[in-house]
Coordinates of N, CA and C in Angstrom, one line a residue:
M1 N 0.8 -1.2 0.1 CA -0.3 0.1 -0.2 C 1.3 1.3 0.0
I2 N 0.6 2.4 -1.2 CA 1.5 3.3 -0.9 C 0.9 4.9 0.2
N3 N 1.5 5.5 0.4 CA 1.0 6.3 1.6 C 1.1 7.4 0.7
T4 N -0.1 7.4 0.0 CA -0.5 8.9 -1.0 C 0.3 10.4 -0.4
S5 N 0.5 10.3 0.6 CA 0.5 11.5 1.2 C 2.3 11.7 1.2
Q6 N 3.0 10.9 1.3 CA 4.1 11.0 1.7 C 5.5 10.4 0.0
W7 N 4.6 10.2 -0.7 CA 5.1 9.4 -2.0 C 5.9 11.0 -2.8
I8 N 6.8 10.7 -3.1 CA 7.6 11.8 -3.7 C 8.5 11.0 -5.5
P9 N 8.7 11.8 -6.4 CA 8.7 10.6 -7.5 C 10.5 10.2 -7.5
G10 N 11.2 9.4 -8.3 CA 12.4 9.0 -8.1 C 13.3 9.9 -9.0
E11 N 12.5 10.5 -9.8 CA 13.5 11.4 -10.8 C 12.2 12.5 -11.4
I12 N 12.9 14.1 -11.5 CA 11.9 14.9 -11.9 C 12.7 15.7 -13.7
I13 N 12.0 15.7 -14.3 CA 12.7 16.1 -15.7 C 11.6 17.7 -15.6
I14 N 12.4 19.0 -16.0 CA 11.5 19.7 -16.2 C 11.5 20.8 -17.5
H15 N 10.5 21.1 -18.5 CA 11.0 21.5 -19.4 C 11.3 23.3 -18.9
E16 N 12.3 23.5 -19.9 CA 12.8 24.9 -19.5 C 12.3 26.2 -19.7
Q17 N 11.5 26.3 -20.8 CA 10.2 26.9 -20.5 C 9.3 27.3 -19.2
V18 N 9.4 26.5 -18.1 CA 8.6 26.3 -17.2 C 9.5 26.3 -16.1
K19 N 10.8 25.9 -16.1 CA 11.7 26.2 -14.6 C 11.8 27.2 -13.8
D20 N 11.2 28.2 -14.0 CA 10.6 29.4 -13.2 C 9.8 29.7 -12.5
D21 N 8.4 28.6 -12.9 CA 7.4 28.8 -12.8 C 7.0 28.5 -11.2
P22 N 5.8 29.3 -10.5 CA 5.7 28.9 -9.5 C 5.2 27.5 -8.7
S23 N 4.6 27.0 -10.0 CA 4.4 25.8 -9.7 C 5.0 25.2 -9.6
T24 N 6.5 24.7 -10.5 CA 7.2 24.1 -10.6 C 8.0 24.4 -9.4
T25 N 8.2 25.4 -9.0 CA 9.0 25.6 -7.7 C 8.4 25.3 -6.6
Y26 N 7.1 25.1 -6.3 CA 6.6 24.7 -5.2 C 6.5 22.8 -5.3
F27 N 6.7 22.1 -6.6 CA 6.9 20.8 -6.8 C 8.0 20.6 -6.2
L28 N 8.9 21.1 -6.5 CA 10.5 21.5 -6.0 C 10.9 21.3 -4.8
N29 N 10.0 21.9 -3.9 CA 10.3 22.3 -2.4 C 9.8 21.1 -1.6
K30 N 9.0 20.3 -2.5 CA 8.1 19.3 -1.6 C 9.3 17.9 -1.9
C31 N 10.3 18.3 -3.0 CA 10.6 17.3 -3.5 C 12.3 17.1 -3.2
Q32 N 12.5 17.4 -1.9 CA 13.8 17.8 -1.6 C 14.9 16.0 -2.4
N33 N 15.9 16.8 -3.1 CA 16.5 15.7 -2.7 C 16.5 14.7 -3.6
V34 N 15.7 15.1 -4.7 CA 14.7 14.4 -5.9 C 16.1 14.4 -7.4
P35 N 16.9 14.1 -7.9 CA 17.0 14.1 -9.0 C 16.4 15.0 -9.8
V36 N 17.1 15.9 -10.4 CA 16.5 16.8 -11.3 C 16.9 17.1 -12.9
K37 N 16.4 17.2 -13.9 CA 17.1 17.1 -15.2 C 16.1 18.4 -16.2
Y38 N 16.9 19.2 -16.9 CA 16.4 20.3 -17.7 C 16.2 19.9 -19.0
I39 N 15.2 20.1 -19.8 CA 15.3 19.7 -21.3 C 14.5 21.0 -22.1
N40 N 14.6 21.2 -23.1 CA 14.2 22.0 -24.0 C 13.1 21.6 -24.9
S41 N 12.5 20.5 -24.7 CA 11.5 19.4 -25.5 C 10.2 18.9 -24.8
S42 N 9.5 18.7 -25.1 CA 8.6 17.9 -24.8 C 8.9 16.4 -25.7
S43 N 9.3 16.5 -26.4 CA 9.3 15.1 -27.3 C 9.8 14.0 -26.4
P44 N 8.7 13.2 -26.1 CA 8.8 12.0 -25.6 C 9.9 11.0 -25.9
K45 N 10.6 10.8 -26.8 CA 11.8 10.0 -27.4 C 12.9 10.9 -26.2
E46 N 13.1 12.4 -26.0 CA 14.1 12.8 -26.0 C 14.0 13.2 -24.5
I47 N 13.1 13.0 -23.6 CA 12.3 12.9 -22.5 C 13.4 11.8 -21.8
V48 N 12.3 10.6 -22.6 CA 13.5 9.0 -22.4 C 14.4 9.1 -22.6
N49 N 15.0 9.4 -23.5 CA 16.6 9.6 -23.5 C 17.4 10.5 -22.4
T50 N 16.9 11.4 -21.9 CA 17.6 12.2 -20.8 C 16.9 12.2 -19.3
S51 N 16.0 10.9 -19.2 CA 15.9 10.2 -17.8 C 16.7 8.9 -17.4
D52 N 17.1 9.1 -16.1 CA 18.3 8.2 -16.1 C 17.5 7.0 -15.8
I53 N 16.4 6.7 -15.2 CA 15.6 5.9 -14.8 C 14.9 5.1 -16.2
L54 N 14.4 6.0 -17.3 CA 13.9 5.7 -18.4 C 15.2 4.8 -19.8
K55 N 15.7 5.4 -20.0 CA 16.8 4.6 -20.7 C 17.4 3.8 -20.1
N56 N 17.5 3.3 -19.3 CA 18.1 2.4 -18.4 C 17.3 1.1 -18.5
T57 N 15.8 1.1 -19.0 CA 14.7 0.1 -18.7 C 14.7 -0.7 -20.0
N58 N 15.3 -2.1 -20.1 CA 14.7 -2.6 -21.1 C 14.4 -4.2 -20.8
T59 N 13.5 -4.7 -19.8 CA 13.5 -5.6 -19.1 C 12.3 -6.3 -19.5
G60 N 11.2 -6.0 -20.2 CA 9.8 -5.9 -20.2 C 9.0 -5.0 -19.9
M61 N 8.1 -5.1 -20.3 CA 6.8 -4.3 -20.7 C 6.5 -3.7 -19.0
L62 N 6.6 -4.6 -18.1 CA 6.0 -4.6 -16.8 C 7.1 -3.6 -16.1
N63 N 8.3 -3.8 -16.0 CA 9.2 -3.0 -15.4 C 9.5 -1.4 -16.2
S64 N 8.9 -1.5 -17.7 CA 8.8 -0.2 -18.1 C 7.6 0.6 -17.4
I65 N 6.5 -0.4 -17.6 CA 5.4 0.3 -17.0 C 5.8 1.0 -15.1
L66 N 6.3 0.3 -14.2 CA 6.8 0.6 -12.9 C 8.1 1.6 -12.5
A67 N 8.7 1.8 -14.1 CA 9.6 2.7 -14.0 C 9.3 4.3 -14.7
G68 N 8.4 3.9 -15.6 CA 7.7 5.2 -16.0 C 6.9 5.9 -14.5
K69 N 6.2 5.1 -14.0 CA 5.5 5.9 -12.5 C 6.3 6.3 -11.7
R70 N 7.6 6.5 -11.5 CA 8.5 6.9 -11.0 C 9.3 8.6 -11.4
V71 N 8.9 8.5 -12.7 CA 9.3 9.7 -13.6 C 8.2 10.6 -13.5
V72 N 8.5 12.0 -13.5 CA 7.6 13.1 -13.8 C 8.3 14.3 -14.5
F73 N 7.5 14.5 -15.9 CA 7.9 15.4 -16.1 C 7.1 16.2 -16.1
I74 N 7.6 17.9 -15.9 CA 6.7 18.7 -15.6 C 7.4 19.9 -16.9
A75 N 5.4 20.2 -17.2 CA 5.1 20.5 -18.9 C 4.7 22.2 -18.8
P76 N 5.2 22.7 -19.5 CA 4.1 24.1 -20.2 C 2.7 23.8 -20.4
A77 N 1.5 24.4 -19.9 CA 0.2 24.2 -19.7 C -0.1 23.5 -21.3
G78 N 0.3 23.9 -22.5 CA -0.5 23.4 -23.6 C -1.7 23.6 -23.6
N79 N -2.4 22.6 -24.3 CA -4.4 22.8 -24.4 C -5.0 22.0 -23.7
V80 N -5.0 22.3 -22.1 CA -5.3 21.1 -21.7 C -6.7 21.1 -21.2
V81 N -7.8 22.0 -22.0 CA -9.0 22.4 -21.6 C -9.4 21.9 -23.2
D82 N -10.3 20.6 -22.9 CA -10.9 20.4 -24.2 C -12.0 19.1 -24.1
V83 N -12.4 18.9 -25.4 CA -13.7 18.3 -25.2 C -13.2 16.4 -25.3
F84 N -13.6 15.1 -24.6 CA -12.8 14.2 -25.1 C -14.3 13.5 -25.9
N85 N -14.0 13.1 -27.0 CA -14.8 13.1 -28.0 C -14.6 12.2 -29.3
I86 N -15.6 10.8 -29.2 CA -14.6 9.9 -29.7 C -16.2 9.2 -30.8
P87 N -16.4 9.6 -32.0 CA -17.5 9.3 -33.1 C -17.6 7.3 -33.0
D88 N -17.9 7.2 -32.0 CA -18.1 5.5 -31.9 C -19.5 5.4 -31.4
D89 N -20.6 5.0 -31.7 CA -21.7 4.6 -31.2 C -21.8 3.6 -30.1
R90 N -21.1 3.1 -30.0 CA -20.8 1.7 -28.7 C -20.7 2.3 -27.6
L91 N -19.9 3.6 -27.6 CA -19.8 4.4 -26.5 C -20.7 5.1 -25.8
V92 N -21.2 5.0 -24.3 CA -22.2 5.6 -23.8 C -21.9 6.9 -23.6
C93 N -20.8 7.2 -22.9 CA -20.3 8.3 -22.2 C -18.9 9.7 -23.2
P94 N -19.0 8.9 -24.2 CA -17.7 9.4 -24.7 C -17.3 11.3 -25.0
H95 N -18.7 11.7 -24.6 CA -18.7 13.7 -24.5 C -18.8 14.0 -23.7
F96 N -17.3 14.6 -22.9 CA -17.3 15.4 -21.9 C -16.3 16.4 -21.9
E97 N -16.4 17.3 -21.0 CA -14.9 19.0 -21.1 C -14.5 17.8 -19.9
R98 N -13.0 18.2 -20.6 CA -11.3 17.8 -20.1 C -10.8 19.0 -19.2
L99 N -10.5 18.7 -18.2 CA -9.3 19.3 -17.5 C -8.3 18.3 -17.6
K100 N -7.2 19.0 -18.2 CA -6.1 17.6 -18.1 C -4.8 18.3 -17.3
L101 N -4.9 18.2 -16.4 CA -3.7 19.2 -15.5 C -2.4 18.2 -15.3
S102 N -3.0 16.5 -15.3 CA -1.8 15.6 -15.3 C -2.4 14.6 -16.2
S103 N -1.5 13.4 -16.6 CA -1.9 12.8 -17.5 C -1.0 11.6 -17.6
N104 N -1.2 10.6 -18.2 CA 0.0 9.2 -18.4 C 0.0 8.6 -16.8
G105 N -1.4 8.9 -16.4 CA -1.5 7.8 -15.2 C -1.3 8.5 -13.8
C106 N -0.6 7.4 -13.1 CA -0.5 8.0 -11.6 C 0.7 7.0 -10.9
F107 N 1.1 7.0 -9.9 CA 1.7 6.4 -9.4 C 1.1 5.2 -8.3
Y108 N 0.5 4.6 -8.8 CA -0.3 3.8 -8.4 C -0.4 2.9 -8.9
Q109 N -0.5 1.2 -8.7 CA -0.2 0.2 -9.5 C -1.3 -0.9 -9.3
C110 N -2.5 0.1 -9.7 CA -3.8 -1.1 -10.0 C -3.3 -1.6 -10.9
D111 N -4.1 -3.0 -11.0 CA -3.7 -3.9 -12.0 C -5.2 -3.8 -13.3
W112 N -6.3 -3.5 -12.8 CA -7.5 -3.2 -13.1 C -7.7 -2.0 -13.8
C113 N -6.8 -0.8 -13.3 CA -6.8 0.1 -14.1 C -6.6 0.4 -15.9
Y114 N -7.1 1.2 -16.7 CA -6.8 0.9 -18.3 C -6.1 1.8 -18.5
L115 N -5.8 3.0 -17.9 CA -4.5 4.1 -17.7 C -3.3 3.2 -17.5
K116 N -3.0 2.1 -17.1 CA -1.8 1.2 -16.9 C -1.0 1.2 -18.3
L117 N -2.0 0.8 -19.3 CA -1.4 0.7 -20.5 C -1.6 2.1 -21.5
T118 N -2.7 2.8 -21.3 CA -2.8 3.5 -21.8 C -1.8 5.2 -22.4
Y119 N -1.4 5.1 -23.4 CA -0.5 5.7 -23.9 C 0.8 5.4 -23.5
R120 N 1.1 4.6 -22.2 CA 2.3 4.3 -21.6 C 3.8 3.6 -22.8
A121 N 3.3 3.4 -24.3 CA 3.8 3.4 -25.3 C 4.6 4.2 -25.7
Q122 N 3.7 5.2 -25.8 CA 4.4 7.1 -26.1 C 4.9 8.0 -25.3
F123 N 4.0 7.8 -24.3 CA 4.5 8.1 -23.1 C 4.8 7.9 -21.9
P124 N 6.0 7.2 -21.7 CA 6.1 6.2 -20.3 C 6.6 7.0 -19.2
F125 N 5.8 8.3 -18.6 CA 6.4 8.8 -17.7 C 4.7 9.6 -17.3
I126 N 4.9 10.0 -16.1 CA 3.9 11.0 -15.3 C 3.9 12.5 -15.8
T127 N 2.8 13.0 -16.3 CA 3.3 14.1 -16.9 C 2.6 15.4 -16.6
V128 N 2.9 16.3 -15.4 CA 2.0 17.4 -14.7 C 2.4 19.0 -15.2
R129 N 1.1 19.2 -15.9 CA 1.2 20.9 -16.1 C 1.5 22.0 -15.5
V130 N 1.8 23.2 -15.8 CA 2.0 24.2 -14.8 C 1.7 25.1 -15.2
Q131 N 1.9 26.4 -15.0 CA 1.3 27.3 -15.8 C -0.3 27.8 -15.7
Y132 N -0.5 28.0 -14.3 CA -2.2 27.8 -13.6 C -2.5 29.2 -14.8
D133 N -1.9 30.4 -15.0 CA -3.0 31.3 -15.2 C -3.1 31.0 -16.6
R134 N -2.4 30.5 -17.4 CA -2.2 30.2 -18.8 C -3.6 28.9 -19.0
I135 N -3.7 28.2 -17.8 CA -5.0 27.6 -17.7 C -6.1 27.8 -17.4
K136 N -6.4 28.5 -16.6 CA -7.6 29.6 -16.0 C -8.1 30.3 -17.4
K137 N -6.8 31.0 -17.9 CA -7.6 31.3 -19.4 C -8.2 30.5 -20.4
Q138 N -7.6 29.2 -20.2 CA -8.6 28.5 -21.5 C -9.7 28.1 -21.0
L139 N -9.7 27.9 -19.6 CA -11.0 27.7 -18.8 C -12.1 29.1 -18.9
E140 N -11.4 30.1 -19.1 CA -12.5 31.5 -19.3 C -12.8 31.1 -20.4
K141 N -12.4 31.0 -21.4 CA -12.4 31.1 -22.9 C -14.0 30.0 -23.2
R142 N -13.8 29.2 -22.3 CA -14.6 27.9 -22.9 C -16.0 28.3 -22.0
L143 N -15.6 28.8 -20.7 CA -16.8 29.2 -20.1 C -17.6 30.3 -20.4
S144 N -16.6 31.2 -21.4 CA -17.7 32.1 -21.8 C -18.4 32.1 -23.1
Q145 N -18.2 30.7 -23.3 CA -19.0 30.2 -24.8 C -20.3 29.4 -24.2
S146 N -20.5 29.2 -23.2 CA -21.8 28.3 -22.7 C -22.5 29.3 -21.4
D147 N -23.7 29.4 -22.1 CA -24.9 30.1 -20.9 C -25.2 28.9 -19.9
T148 N -25.1 27.6 -20.2 CA -25.1 26.7 -19.2 C -24.3 26.1 -18.5
P149 N -23.8 25.9 -17.1 CA -23.3 25.1 -16.3 C -22.3 24.4 -17.1
V150 N -21.2 24.3 -16.5 CA -19.9 23.3 -17.5 C -19.3 22.9 -16.8
I151 N -19.1 21.3 -16.8 CA -18.3 20.4 -15.6 C -17.3 19.9 -16.4
F152 N -16.3 19.9 -15.5 CA -14.9 19.5 -16.6 C -14.4 18.5 -15.5
N153 N -14.1 17.3 -16.3 CA -13.1 16.2 -15.7 C -12.0 16.5 -15.6
S154 N -11.4 16.0 -14.8 CA -9.8 16.0 -13.9 C -9.2 14.7 -13.8
G155 N -10.1 14.1 -14.2 CA -9.5 12.5 -13.7 C -9.4 11.6 -14.7
E156 N -9.8 12.0 -16.2 CA -10.2 11.3 -17.1 C -8.5 10.4 -17.7
L157 N -7.4 11.1 -17.6 CA -6.2 10.8 -17.8 C -5.1 10.6 -16.1
A158 N -5.8 10.8 -15.4 CA -4.4 10.8 -14.4 C -5.4 10.6 -13.2
D159 N -5.1 10.3 -11.9 CA -5.7 10.5 -10.5 C -5.8 11.9 -10.2
S160 N -7.1 12.7 -9.8 CA -7.2 13.9 -9.4 C -6.5 14.3 -8.5
L161 N -6.4 13.3 -7.6 CA -5.8 14.1 -6.1 C -4.3 13.3 -5.6
S162 N -3.9 12.2 -6.1 CA -3.0 11.4 -6.4 C -1.8 12.5 -5.8
M163 N -1.0 13.7 -6.7 CA 0.1 14.4 -6.8 C -0.5 15.6 -5.6
E164 N -1.4 15.9 -5.2 CA -1.9 16.8 -4.5 C -1.0 17.5 -3.7
H165 N -0.1 16.5 -2.6 CA 0.3 17.3 -2.0 C 1.7 18.0 -2.4
L166 N 2.1 17.6 -4.1 CA 3.1 18.0 -4.8 C 2.9 19.2 -5.5
T167 N 1.8 18.9 -6.4 CA 1.6 20.0 -7.2 C 0.9 21.3 -6.3
G168 N -0.3 21.2 -6.0 CA -0.7 21.9 -5.1 C -2.0 22.7 -5.9
A169 N -2.0 21.8 -7.0 CA -3.3 22.4 -8.1 C -4.5 22.3 -7.8
M170 N -5.1 21.2 -6.7 CA -6.5 21.1 -6.6 C -7.0 22.7 -5.6
Q171 N -6.1 23.1 -5.0 CA -6.1 24.3 -3.7 C -6.3 25.5 -4.9
E172 N -5.8 25.2 -6.1 CA -5.7 26.5 -6.9 C -6.7 26.7 -7.3
F173 N -7.2 25.3 -8.2 CA -8.4 25.6 -8.8 C -9.7 25.3 -8.3
I174 N -9.9 24.8 -7.2 CA -11.0 24.4 -6.6 C -11.6 25.9 -6.3
T175 N -10.4 26.6 -5.7 CA -11.2 27.9 -5.1 C -11.5 29.0 -6.7
W176 N -10.7 28.8 -7.4 CA -11.1 29.2 -8.9 C -12.3 29.2 -9.2
F177 N -12.9 27.9 -9.2 CA -13.9 27.8 -9.7 C -14.9 27.5 -8.5
G178 N -14.6 28.0 -7.8 CA -15.7 28.0 -6.3 C -16.7 29.9 -6.5
Q179 N -15.5 30.4 -7.4 CA -16.2 31.7 -8.1 C -16.3 31.8 -9.1
S180 N -16.6 30.7 -9.9 CA -16.8 30.7 -11.5 C -18.6 30.8 -11.1
K181 N -19.2 31.2 -12.4 CA -20.7 31.2 -12.3 C -21.3 30.2 -12.8
N182 N -20.2 29.7 -14.0 CA -20.5 28.3 -14.6 C -20.2 27.3 -15.0
G183 N -19.0 27.3 -13.8 CA -17.8 26.4 -14.3 C -18.3 25.6 -13.0
Y184 N -17.7 23.8 -12.6 CA -17.2 23.1 -12.0 C -16.5 22.0 -12.2
I185 N -15.8 21.4 -11.6 CA -14.3 21.0 -11.6 C -14.7 19.4 -11.3
F186 N -15.0 18.2 -11.7 CA -15.1 16.9 -11.3 C -13.8 15.8 -11.0
L187 N -13.6 15.6 -9.2 CA -12.3 15.2 -9.2 C -12.7 13.4 -9.2
L188 N -11.7 12.8 -9.5 CA -11.9 11.4 -9.6 C -10.6 10.9 -9.1
T189 N -10.6 9.7 -7.8 CA -9.3 9.8 -6.8 C -9.8 8.2 -6.1
K190 N -8.5 7.7 -6.4 CA -9.0 6.4 -5.3 C -7.8 6.9 -4.2
S191 N -7.1 8.2 -4.2 CA -6.4 8.6 -2.9 C -7.2 9.3 -1.6
D192 N -6.8 9.3 -0.6 CA -7.1 10.1 0.8 C -6.2 11.0 0.3
N193 N -5.7 11.7 -0.2 CA -5.1 12.9 0.1 C -5.9 14.3 -0.4
V194 N -6.9 14.5 1.0 CA -7.3 15.3 0.4 C -7.3 16.4 1.9
D195 N -6.4 16.4 2.5 CA -5.7 17.5 3.8 C -6.1 18.8 3.7
D196 N -5.2 19.0 2.1 CA -4.9 20.5 1.8 C -6.4 21.4 1.1
I197 N -7.2 20.2 0.9 CA -8.7 21.0 0.4 C -9.3 20.5 1.3
L198 N -9.6 20.3 2.7 CA -11.0 19.8 2.8 C -11.2 21.6 3.3
N199 N -10.2 22.6 3.5 CA -11.0 23.7 4.3 C -11.2 25.1 3.6
L200 N -10.8 24.6 2.2 CA -11.0 25.6 1.0 C -12.7 26.3 1.1
P201 N -12.6 27.6 0.8 CA -14.2 28.0 0.6 C -14.8 27.5 -0.4

């Protein structure tokens, strides 16, 4: 059993573009003595080649998956607000708004989770998005286009709260959504990592 509130990665790789971002600094302050590397690219291949953990893992799929759960890539915001949309009549609920603050799974090792293999061949590491001000502007743009409430799923590609003790993301965004007139955030989690959000307004 992993103690969620004490977990830290084995290695952190940071995009040069966000090395001075307040959320990057927050993350690093929570991860003292963890090896950190900087890269001027978001290319998965270059991230793997930069990582001491990932580039030396060639002993089968399971070991690669477990190695990837120890590596965090801190990335620019990019397009983190979108709609999950698959044109397939077999799917019951494919159309929903997403807020992708983290992606590529989490550090849990749940055998039944579809994220265990989803995208792992292309992105064998956990990605954390920073530049929260830019993300809020994306949310504002989407909400300005709707006269009805919009709910954003933050847990489709990762656990919404597993790394809250390292990112502080939900402390930031729950408060922001609390002041929004028509925006809501939907959290999906397997963790009990809620101490930092219980007393938010």
